[in-house]
Short mmCIF file of C-alpha atoms in Angstrom, two decimals:
data_model
loop_
_atom_site.label_atom_id
_atom_site.label_comp_id
_atom_site.label_asym_id
_atom_site.label_seq_id
_atom_site.Cartn_x
_atom_site.Cartn_y
_atom_site.Cartn_z
CA MET A 1460 104.57 -133.37 -27.56
CA SER A 1461 103.48 -134.78 -30.88
CA ALA A 1462 102.99 -138.54 -30.81
CA HIS A 1463 104.85 -139.34 -34.01
CA CYS A 1464 108.42 -140.32 -34.85
CA GLN A 1465 110.41 -138.04 -37.13
CA LEU A 1466 112.55 -140.90 -38.50
CA THR A 1467 110.18 -143.83 -38.93
CA GLY A 1468 106.89 -141.93 -39.11
CA ALA A 1469 105.34 -144.12 -36.39
CA LYS A 1470 102.00 -142.65 -35.30
CA PRO A 1471 99.39 -143.72 -32.78
CA GLY A 1472 97.33 -146.76 -33.64
CA PHE A 1473 93.71 -146.97 -32.60
CA GLY A 1474 91.71 -149.86 -31.28
CA ASN A 1475 89.43 -150.96 -28.49
CA THR A 1476 89.83 -151.85 -24.86
CA ILE A 1477 87.64 -154.85 -24.15
CA SER A 1478 86.44 -155.20 -20.55
CA HIS A 1479 85.66 -158.40 -18.72
CA SER A 1480 81.99 -157.94 -19.61
CA HIS A 1481 83.11 -157.51 -23.25
CA ARG A 1482 82.19 -153.83 -23.55
CA ARG A 1483 84.38 -151.98 -26.01
CA THR A 1484 85.79 -148.49 -25.49
CA SER A 1485 88.21 -146.80 -27.84
CA ARG A 1486 91.86 -146.36 -26.98
CA ARG A 1487 95.16 -145.25 -28.51
CA PHE A 1488 98.34 -147.26 -28.90
CA ASP A 1489 101.01 -144.54 -28.76
CA PRO A 1490 104.56 -145.18 -29.97
CA ASN A 1491 107.26 -145.06 -27.30
CA GLY A 1492 108.27 -141.48 -28.17
CA GLN A 1493 111.36 -139.85 -26.69
CA ARG A 1494 112.96 -136.42 -27.17
CA LYS A 1495 116.67 -136.85 -27.87
CA ARG A 1496 119.41 -134.34 -28.55
CA TYR A 1497 122.22 -135.23 -30.97
CA TRP A 1498 125.35 -133.41 -32.07
CA LEU A 1499 125.33 -132.96 -35.86
CA PRO A 1500 129.02 -132.57 -36.78
CA GLY A 1501 128.36 -131.79 -40.45
CA GLU A 1502 126.46 -128.64 -39.49
CA GLY A 1503 128.28 -127.88 -36.24
CA ARG A 1504 125.14 -127.78 -34.11
CA HIS A 1505 122.85 -129.84 -31.92
CA VAL A 1506 119.50 -131.13 -33.15
CA ARG A 1507 116.61 -132.21 -30.95
CA LEU A 1508 114.52 -135.01 -32.46
CA THR A 1509 111.30 -136.73 -31.42
CA LEU A 1510 112.02 -140.42 -31.98
CA SER A 1511 110.47 -143.74 -31.08
CA ALA A 1512 112.60 -146.17 -29.07
CA LYS A 1513 113.08 -148.25 -32.22
CA ALA A 1514 114.29 -145.19 -34.14
CA ILE A 1515 116.85 -144.39 -31.42
CA LYS A 1516 118.34 -147.85 -31.99
CA THR A 1517 118.32 -147.17 -35.74
CA VAL A 1518 120.22 -143.89 -35.24
CA ASP A 1519 122.76 -145.77 -33.10
CA ALA A 1520 123.24 -148.27 -35.95
CA ILE A 1521 123.37 -145.95 -38.99
CA GLY A 1522 124.62 -142.73 -37.41
CA ILE A 1523 123.01 -139.34 -36.97
CA GLU A 1524 124.14 -137.97 -40.36
CA ALA A 1525 122.39 -140.78 -42.27
CA ALA A 1526 119.32 -140.48 -40.03
CA VAL A 1527 119.03 -136.74 -40.75
CA VAL A 1528 119.27 -137.48 -44.48
CA ARG A 1529 116.35 -139.94 -44.12
CA ILE A 1530 114.29 -137.43 -42.11
CA ARG A 1531 114.83 -134.74 -44.74
CA ALA A 1532 113.99 -137.21 -47.53
CA ARG A 1533 110.63 -137.79 -45.83
CA GLY A 1534 110.03 -134.04 -45.90
CA GLY A 1535 110.79 -133.46 -42.23
CA LYS A 1536 112.46 -130.36 -40.86
CA VAL A 1537 115.62 -130.73 -38.78
#
């Protein structure tokens, strides 16, 4: 599964893990990505989206129709 959010565009961040002896090794900070299925009443079908946990809360607040409009405005395919 791709580690990016379709609504917010959140992608992995990169940094270092620092051990007790202060050695640095690279690591990824992945967003909390979830696959979620929503009913899209305007089109009469279900859509499956890859969203971060924050984006799921955003969809709950603004509604799926407005969220799909934002995804399409970003150039995403739904």
